[in-house]
Short mmCIF file of C-alpha atoms and ligand atoms in Angstrom, two decimals:
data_model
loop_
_atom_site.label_atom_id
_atom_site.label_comp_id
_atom_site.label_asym_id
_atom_site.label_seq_id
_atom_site.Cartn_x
_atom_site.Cartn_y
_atom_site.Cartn_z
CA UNK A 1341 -30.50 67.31 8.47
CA UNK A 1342 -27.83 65.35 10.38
CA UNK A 1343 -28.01 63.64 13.75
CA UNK A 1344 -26.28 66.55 15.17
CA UNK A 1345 -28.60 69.11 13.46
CA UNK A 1346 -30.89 67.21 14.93
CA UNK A 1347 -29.79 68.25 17.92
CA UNK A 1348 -28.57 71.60 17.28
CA UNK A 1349 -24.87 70.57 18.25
CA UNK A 1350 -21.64 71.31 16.77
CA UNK A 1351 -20.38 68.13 15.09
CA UNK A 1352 -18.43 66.77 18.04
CA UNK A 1353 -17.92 63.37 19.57
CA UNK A 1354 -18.01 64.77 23.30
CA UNK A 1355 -21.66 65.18 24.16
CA UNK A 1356 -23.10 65.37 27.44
CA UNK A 1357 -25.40 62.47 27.12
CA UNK A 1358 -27.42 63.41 30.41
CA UNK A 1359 -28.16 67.08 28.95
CA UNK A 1360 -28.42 64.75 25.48
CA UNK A 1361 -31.75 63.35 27.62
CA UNK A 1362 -33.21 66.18 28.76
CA UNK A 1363 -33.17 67.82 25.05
CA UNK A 1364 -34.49 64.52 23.22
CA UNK A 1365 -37.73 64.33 26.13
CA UNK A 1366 -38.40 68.22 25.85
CA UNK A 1367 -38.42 67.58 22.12
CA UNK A 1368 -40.37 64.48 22.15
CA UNK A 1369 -42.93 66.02 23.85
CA UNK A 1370 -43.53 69.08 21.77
CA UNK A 1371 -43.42 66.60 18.57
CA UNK A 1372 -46.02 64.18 19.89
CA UNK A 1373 -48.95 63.20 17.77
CA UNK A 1374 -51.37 64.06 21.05
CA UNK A 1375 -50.03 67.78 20.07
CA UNK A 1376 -50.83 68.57 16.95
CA UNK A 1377 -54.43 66.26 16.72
CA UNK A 1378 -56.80 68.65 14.82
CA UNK A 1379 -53.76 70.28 12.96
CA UNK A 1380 -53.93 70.02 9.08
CA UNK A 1381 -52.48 66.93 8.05
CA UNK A 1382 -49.58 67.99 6.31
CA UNK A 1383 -48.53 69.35 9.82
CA UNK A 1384 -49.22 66.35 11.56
CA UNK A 1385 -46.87 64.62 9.53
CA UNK A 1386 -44.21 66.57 9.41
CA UNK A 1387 -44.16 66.14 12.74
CA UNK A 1388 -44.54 62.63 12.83
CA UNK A 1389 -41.42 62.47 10.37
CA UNK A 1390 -39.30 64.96 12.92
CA UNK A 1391 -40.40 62.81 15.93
CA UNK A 1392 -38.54 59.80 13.59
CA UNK A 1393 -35.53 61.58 13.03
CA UNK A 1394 -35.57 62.47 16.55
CA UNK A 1395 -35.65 58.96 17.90
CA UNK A 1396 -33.16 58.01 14.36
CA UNK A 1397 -30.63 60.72 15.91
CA UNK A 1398 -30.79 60.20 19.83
CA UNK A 1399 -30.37 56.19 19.61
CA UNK A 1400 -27.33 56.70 17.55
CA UNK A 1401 -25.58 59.55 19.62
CA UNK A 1402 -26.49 58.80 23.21
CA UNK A 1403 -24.28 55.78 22.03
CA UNK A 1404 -20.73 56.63 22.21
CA UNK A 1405 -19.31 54.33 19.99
CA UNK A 1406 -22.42 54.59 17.32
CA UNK A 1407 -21.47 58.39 17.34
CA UNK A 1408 -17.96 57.71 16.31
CA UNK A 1409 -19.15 54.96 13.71
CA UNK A 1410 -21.76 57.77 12.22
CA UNK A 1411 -19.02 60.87 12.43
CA UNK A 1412 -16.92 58.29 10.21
CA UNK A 1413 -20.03 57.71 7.61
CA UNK A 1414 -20.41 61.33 7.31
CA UNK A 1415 -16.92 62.42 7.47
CA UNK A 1416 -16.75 59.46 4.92
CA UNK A 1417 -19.31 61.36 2.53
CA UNK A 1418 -17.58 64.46 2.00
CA UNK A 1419 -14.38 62.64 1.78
CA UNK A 1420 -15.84 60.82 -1.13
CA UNK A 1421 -17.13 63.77 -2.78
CA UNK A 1422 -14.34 65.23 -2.30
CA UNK A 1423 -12.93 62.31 -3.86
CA UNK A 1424 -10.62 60.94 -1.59
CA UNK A 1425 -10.45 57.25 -1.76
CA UNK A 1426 -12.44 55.20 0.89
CA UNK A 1427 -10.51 52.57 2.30
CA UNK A 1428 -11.95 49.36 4.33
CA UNK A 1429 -8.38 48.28 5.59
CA UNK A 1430 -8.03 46.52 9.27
CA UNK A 1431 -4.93 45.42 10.12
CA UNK A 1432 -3.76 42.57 7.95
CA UNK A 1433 -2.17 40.73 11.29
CA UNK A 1434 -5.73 40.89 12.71
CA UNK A 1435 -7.25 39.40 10.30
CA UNK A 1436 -4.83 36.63 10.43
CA UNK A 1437 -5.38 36.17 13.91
CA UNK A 1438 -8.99 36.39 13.66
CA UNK A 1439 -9.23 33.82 11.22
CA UNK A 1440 -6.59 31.64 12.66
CA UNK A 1441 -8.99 31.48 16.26
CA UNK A 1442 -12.08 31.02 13.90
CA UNK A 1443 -10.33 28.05 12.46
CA UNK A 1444 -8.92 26.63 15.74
CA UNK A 1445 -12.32 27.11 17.37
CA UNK A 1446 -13.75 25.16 14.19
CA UNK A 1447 -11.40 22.20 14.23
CA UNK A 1448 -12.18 21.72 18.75
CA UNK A 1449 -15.81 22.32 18.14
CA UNK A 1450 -15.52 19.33 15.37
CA UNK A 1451 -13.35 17.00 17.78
CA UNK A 1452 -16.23 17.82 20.60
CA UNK A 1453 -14.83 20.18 23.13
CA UNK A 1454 -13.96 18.48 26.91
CA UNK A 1455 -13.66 20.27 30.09
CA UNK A 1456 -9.73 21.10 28.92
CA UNK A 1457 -10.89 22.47 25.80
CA UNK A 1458 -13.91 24.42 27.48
CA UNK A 1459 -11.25 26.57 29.88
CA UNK A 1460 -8.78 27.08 26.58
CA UNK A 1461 -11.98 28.52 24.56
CA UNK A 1462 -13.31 30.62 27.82
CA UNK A 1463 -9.88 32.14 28.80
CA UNK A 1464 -8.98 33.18 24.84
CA UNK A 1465 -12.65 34.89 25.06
CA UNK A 1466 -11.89 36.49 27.76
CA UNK A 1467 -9.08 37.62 27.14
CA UNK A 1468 -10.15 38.60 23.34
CA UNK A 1469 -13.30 40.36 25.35
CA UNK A 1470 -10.56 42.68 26.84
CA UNK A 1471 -9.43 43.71 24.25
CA UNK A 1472 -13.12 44.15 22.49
CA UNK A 1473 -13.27 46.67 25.87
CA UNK A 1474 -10.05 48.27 25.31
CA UNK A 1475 -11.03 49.57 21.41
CA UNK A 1476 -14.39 51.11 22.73
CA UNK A 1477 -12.76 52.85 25.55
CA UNK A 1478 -10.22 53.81 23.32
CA UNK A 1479 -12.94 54.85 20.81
CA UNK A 1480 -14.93 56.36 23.46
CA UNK A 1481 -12.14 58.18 25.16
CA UNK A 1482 -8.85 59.29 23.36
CA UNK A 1483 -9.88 59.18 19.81
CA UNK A 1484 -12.88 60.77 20.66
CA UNK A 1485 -11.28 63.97 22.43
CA UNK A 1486 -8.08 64.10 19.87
CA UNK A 1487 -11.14 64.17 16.78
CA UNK A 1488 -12.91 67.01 18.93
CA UNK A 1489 -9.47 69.04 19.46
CA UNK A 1490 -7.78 68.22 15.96
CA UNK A 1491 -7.83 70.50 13.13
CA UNK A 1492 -8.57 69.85 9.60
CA UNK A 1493 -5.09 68.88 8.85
CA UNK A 1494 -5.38 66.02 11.07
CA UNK A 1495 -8.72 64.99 10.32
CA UNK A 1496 -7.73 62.63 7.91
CA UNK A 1497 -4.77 60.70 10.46
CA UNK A 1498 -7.60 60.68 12.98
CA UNK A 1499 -10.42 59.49 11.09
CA UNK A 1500 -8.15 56.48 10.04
CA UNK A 1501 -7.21 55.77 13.67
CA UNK A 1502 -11.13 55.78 14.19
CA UNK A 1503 -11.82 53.77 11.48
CA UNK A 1504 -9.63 51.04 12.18
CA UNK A 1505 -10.33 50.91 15.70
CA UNK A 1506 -13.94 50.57 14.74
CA UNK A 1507 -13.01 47.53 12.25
CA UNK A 1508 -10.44 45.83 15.04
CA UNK A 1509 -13.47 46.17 17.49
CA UNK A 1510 -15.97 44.57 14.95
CA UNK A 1511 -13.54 41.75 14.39
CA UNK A 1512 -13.15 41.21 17.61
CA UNK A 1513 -16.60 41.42 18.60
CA UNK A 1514 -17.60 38.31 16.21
CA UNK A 1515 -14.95 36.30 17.58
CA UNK A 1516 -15.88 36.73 21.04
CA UNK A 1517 -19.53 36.08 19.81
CA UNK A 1518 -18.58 33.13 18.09
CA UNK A 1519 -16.45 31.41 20.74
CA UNK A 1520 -19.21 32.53 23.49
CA UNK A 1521 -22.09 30.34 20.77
CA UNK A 1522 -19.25 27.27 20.77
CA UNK A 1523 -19.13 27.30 24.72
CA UNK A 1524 -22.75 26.88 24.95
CA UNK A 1525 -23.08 30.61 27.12
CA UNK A 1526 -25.38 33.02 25.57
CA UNK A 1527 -24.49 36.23 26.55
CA UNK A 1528 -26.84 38.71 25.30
CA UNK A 1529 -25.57 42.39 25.63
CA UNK A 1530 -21.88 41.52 25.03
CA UNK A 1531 -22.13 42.17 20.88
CA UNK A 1532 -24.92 42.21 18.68
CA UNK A 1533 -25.93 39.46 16.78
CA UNK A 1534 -25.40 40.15 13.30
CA UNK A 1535 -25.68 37.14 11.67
CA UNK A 1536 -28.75 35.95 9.96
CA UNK B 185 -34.37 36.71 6.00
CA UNK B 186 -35.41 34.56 3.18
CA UNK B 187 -32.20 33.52 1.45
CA UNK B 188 -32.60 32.15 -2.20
CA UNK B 189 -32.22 28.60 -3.02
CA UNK B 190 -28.67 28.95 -4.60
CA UNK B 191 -27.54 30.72 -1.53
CA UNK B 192 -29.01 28.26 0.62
CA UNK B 193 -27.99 25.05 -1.56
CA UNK B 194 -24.13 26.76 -1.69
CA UNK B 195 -24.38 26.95 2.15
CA UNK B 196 -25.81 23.15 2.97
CA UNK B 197 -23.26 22.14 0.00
CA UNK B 198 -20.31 24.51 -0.08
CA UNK B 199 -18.01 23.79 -2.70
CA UNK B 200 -14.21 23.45 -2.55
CA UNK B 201 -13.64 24.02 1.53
CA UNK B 202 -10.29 24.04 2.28
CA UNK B 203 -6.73 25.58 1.81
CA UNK B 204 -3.53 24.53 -0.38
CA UNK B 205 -0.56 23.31 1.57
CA UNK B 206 2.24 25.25 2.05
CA UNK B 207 4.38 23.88 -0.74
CA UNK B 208 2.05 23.78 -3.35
CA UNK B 209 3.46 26.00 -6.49
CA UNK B 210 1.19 28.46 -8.38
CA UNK B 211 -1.50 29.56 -5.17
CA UNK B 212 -2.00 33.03 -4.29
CA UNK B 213 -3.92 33.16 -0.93
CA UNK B 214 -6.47 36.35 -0.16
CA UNK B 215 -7.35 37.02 3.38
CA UNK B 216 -9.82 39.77 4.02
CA UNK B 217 -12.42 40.81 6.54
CA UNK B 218 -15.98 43.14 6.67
CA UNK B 219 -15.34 45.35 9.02
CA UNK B 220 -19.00 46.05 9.32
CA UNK B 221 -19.58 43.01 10.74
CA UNK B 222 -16.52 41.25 11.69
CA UNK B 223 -16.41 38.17 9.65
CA UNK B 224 -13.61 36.72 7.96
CA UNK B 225 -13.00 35.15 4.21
CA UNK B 226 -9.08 32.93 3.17
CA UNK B 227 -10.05 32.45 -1.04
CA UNK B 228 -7.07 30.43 -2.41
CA UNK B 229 -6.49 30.05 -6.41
CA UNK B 230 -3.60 27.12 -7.25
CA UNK B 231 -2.46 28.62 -10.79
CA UNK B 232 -0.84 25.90 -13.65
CA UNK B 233 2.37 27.96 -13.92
CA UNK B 234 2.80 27.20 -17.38
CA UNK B 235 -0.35 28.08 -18.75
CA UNK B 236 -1.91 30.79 -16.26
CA UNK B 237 -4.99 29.01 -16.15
CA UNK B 238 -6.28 28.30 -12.58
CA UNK B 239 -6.88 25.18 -12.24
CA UNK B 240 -8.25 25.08 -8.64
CA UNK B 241 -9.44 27.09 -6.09
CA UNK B 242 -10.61 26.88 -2.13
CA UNK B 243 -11.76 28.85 0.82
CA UNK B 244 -12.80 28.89 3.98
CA UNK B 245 -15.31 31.68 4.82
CA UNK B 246 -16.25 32.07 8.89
CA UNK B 247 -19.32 34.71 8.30
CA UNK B 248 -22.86 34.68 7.61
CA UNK B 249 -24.42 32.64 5.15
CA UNK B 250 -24.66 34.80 2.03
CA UNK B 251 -20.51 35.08 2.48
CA UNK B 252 -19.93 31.55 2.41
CA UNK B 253 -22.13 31.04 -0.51
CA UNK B 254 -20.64 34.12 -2.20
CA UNK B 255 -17.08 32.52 -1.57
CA UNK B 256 -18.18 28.98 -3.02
CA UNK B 257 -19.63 30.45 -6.29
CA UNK B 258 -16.35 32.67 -6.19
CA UNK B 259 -14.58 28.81 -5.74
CA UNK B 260 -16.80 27.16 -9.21
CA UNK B 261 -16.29 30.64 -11.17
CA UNK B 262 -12.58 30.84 -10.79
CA UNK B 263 -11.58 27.38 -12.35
CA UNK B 264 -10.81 27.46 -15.55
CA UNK B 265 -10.56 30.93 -16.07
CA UNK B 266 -6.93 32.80 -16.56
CA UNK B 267 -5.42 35.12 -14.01
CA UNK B 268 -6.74 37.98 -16.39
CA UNK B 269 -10.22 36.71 -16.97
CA UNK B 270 -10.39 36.04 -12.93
CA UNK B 271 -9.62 39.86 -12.62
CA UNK B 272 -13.40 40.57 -14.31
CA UNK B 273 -15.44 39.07 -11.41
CA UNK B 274 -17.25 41.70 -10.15
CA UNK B 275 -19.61 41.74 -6.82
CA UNK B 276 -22.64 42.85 -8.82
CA UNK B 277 -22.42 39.30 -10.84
CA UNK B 278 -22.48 37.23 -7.50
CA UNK B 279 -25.35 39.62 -6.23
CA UNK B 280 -26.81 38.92 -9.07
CA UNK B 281 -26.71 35.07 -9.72
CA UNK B 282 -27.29 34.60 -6.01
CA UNK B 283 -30.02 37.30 -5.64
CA UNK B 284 -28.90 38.71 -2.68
CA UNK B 285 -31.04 41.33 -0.87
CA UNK B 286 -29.32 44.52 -0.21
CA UNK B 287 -28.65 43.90 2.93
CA UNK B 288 -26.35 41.05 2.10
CA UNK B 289 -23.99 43.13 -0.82
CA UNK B 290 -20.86 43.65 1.23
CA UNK B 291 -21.23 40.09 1.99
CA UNK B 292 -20.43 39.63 -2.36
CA UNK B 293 -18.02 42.62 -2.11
CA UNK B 294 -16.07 40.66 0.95
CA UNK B 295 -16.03 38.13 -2.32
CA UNK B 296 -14.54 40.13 -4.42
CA UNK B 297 -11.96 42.01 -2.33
CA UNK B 298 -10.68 37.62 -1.74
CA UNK B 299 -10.73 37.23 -5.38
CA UNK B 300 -8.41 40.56 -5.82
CA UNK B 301 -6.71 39.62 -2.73
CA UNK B 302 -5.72 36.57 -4.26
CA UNK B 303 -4.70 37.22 -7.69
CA UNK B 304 -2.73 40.32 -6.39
CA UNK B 305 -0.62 37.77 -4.14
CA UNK B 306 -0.36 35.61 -6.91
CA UNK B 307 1.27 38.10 -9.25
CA UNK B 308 3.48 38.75 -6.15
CA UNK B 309 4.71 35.48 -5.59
CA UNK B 310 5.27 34.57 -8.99
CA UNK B 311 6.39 38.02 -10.24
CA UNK B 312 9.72 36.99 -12.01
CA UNK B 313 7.48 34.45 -13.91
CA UNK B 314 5.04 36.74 -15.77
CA UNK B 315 4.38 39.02 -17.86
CA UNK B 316 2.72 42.13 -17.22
CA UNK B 317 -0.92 40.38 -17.72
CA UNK B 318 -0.04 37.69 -15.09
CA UNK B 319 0.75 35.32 -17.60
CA UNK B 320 3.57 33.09 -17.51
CA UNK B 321 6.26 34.09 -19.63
CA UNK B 322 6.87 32.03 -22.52
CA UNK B 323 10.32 30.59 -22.30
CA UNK B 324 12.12 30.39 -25.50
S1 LIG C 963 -23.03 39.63 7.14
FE1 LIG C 963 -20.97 40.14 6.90
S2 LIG C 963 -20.25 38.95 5.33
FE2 LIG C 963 -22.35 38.59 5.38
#
């Protein structure tokens, strides 16, 4: 069963998240352990694994942009058994420009960054943050509705459009982690910390 | 995450940091990325033009740890192989010599996709020089 089965909803990237809510607490309740005490075991665990997939399925779609990332991974899986090939392309010029800030920040980080350096750092996050912003609402938005009103010939187009706006945001998202780290400012909440 | 002590002796020690200048003949640069998270790998090979065996390689890897040690065993595997040889590093062998945890495989594949990266450009560059195999042409 998918997130959306999960759910009972078509496989759509527009979902009401409040009515998204009120579905995921009126099935949490009738799933909870304090339920189905006394039932025979093999019921209380299956409901104890549908409670899991419950919580597995809300987290990722009451998120719009983890929706769009897990449409991708399933659209993904039929492509590849349909045997299509998968493709993990971003934009070669952002990659170049990624690595050319990751560099730059490198080489002022070694020299020891002054109050000059601090403001060149800050405004090129900033201004890489924007764009970070820009990619989800463009995620959340646009791409979204054009995958909900598209039609299986354009699937494909769209799903690439998704895909690398996904990858531009992730590339952008470690940059603007990274140069926050250098500048000493900790900002929880912007990106996730991915690296271990 | 517990990282092995190769990974973690690559990543205190990484081996051959850096990029080729400009003008230097015989280097095919790879630049790719991991989309899922976002970090960023340059793997350089400098190529002996007249015998196809690379004789150096560098890179500079901004990502986690498991990439940059992936990208410095990529580095110390490369030399002394030919372009064709070079072509038969495969993810699974960094996974394995490094013992990476699942977790940490498309931090090898990012690996790979520089080593393809590079060789690919290299062929490029140096197209009118080579054979099919991307080895130099012998000139009679
Ligand atoms: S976590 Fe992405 S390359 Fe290792």
């Amino acid at each position: 069963m998918n997130h959306f089965e999960v759910f009972g909803l078509p496989r759509k990237l527009g979902i009401d998240t409040a009515e998204l809510q009120r579905t995921f607490y009126e099935l949490s309740r009738i799933l909870h352990p304090d339920f189905h005490q006394g039932a025979p075991p093999a019921e209380q665990a299956s409901a104890l694994e549908a409670s899991a997939r419950l919580n597995a399925a809300y987290r990722t779609l009451r998120d719009p942009i983890a929706r769009v990332e897990y449409l991708v991974r399933l659209e993904e899986g039929r492509a590849t058994r349909e045997g299509a090939a998968a493709t993990r392309e971003a934009p070669p010029e952002l990659l170049a420009e990624m690595f050319e800030i990751q560099e730059a920040l490198a080489e002022a980080k070694a020299g020891g960054l002054d109050a000059d350096g601090r403001r060149r750092l800050a405004a090129e996050r900033d201004r890489l943050l924007a764009r970070h912003r820009e990619e989800e609402l463009r995620l959340a938005g646009p791409l979204s509705a054009a995958w909900d009103a598209g039609d299986a010939g354009e699937r494909p187009r769209l799903l690439d459009a998704c895909k690398r706006a996904l990858a531009t945001r992730a590339y952008l998202g470690t940059v603007v982690e990274d140069l926050t780290e250098a500048l000493g400012e900790s900002q929880e909440g912007h990106v996730t910390h991915r690296r271990h | 995450m517990a990282y092995s002590d190769k990974v973690v002796d690559h990543y205190n020690n990484p081996r051959n940091v850096g990029s080729f200048g400009k003008e230097t003949p015989g280097v095919g640069t790879g630049l790719v990325g991991a989309p899922e998270c976002g970090d960023v790998m340059k793997l350089q090979i400098r190529v002996n033009l007249d015998t196809g065996v690379i004789e150096d390689a560098k890179f500079k890897t901004f990502g986690c740890g498991s990439a940059i040690a992936s990208s410095s065993l990529a580095t110390e595997w490369l030399k002394g192989k030919t372009v064709d040889e070079a072509a038969k590093i495969k993810n699974t062998d960094i996974v394995n010599e490094l013992r990476l945890p699942p977790v940490k495989i498309h931090c090898s594949v990012l690996a790979e996709d520089a080593i393809r990266a590079a060789l690919a450009d290299y062929r490029d560059r140096y197209a009118d020089k080579l054979d099919g195999a991307g080895a130099p042409v012998a000139s009679a």
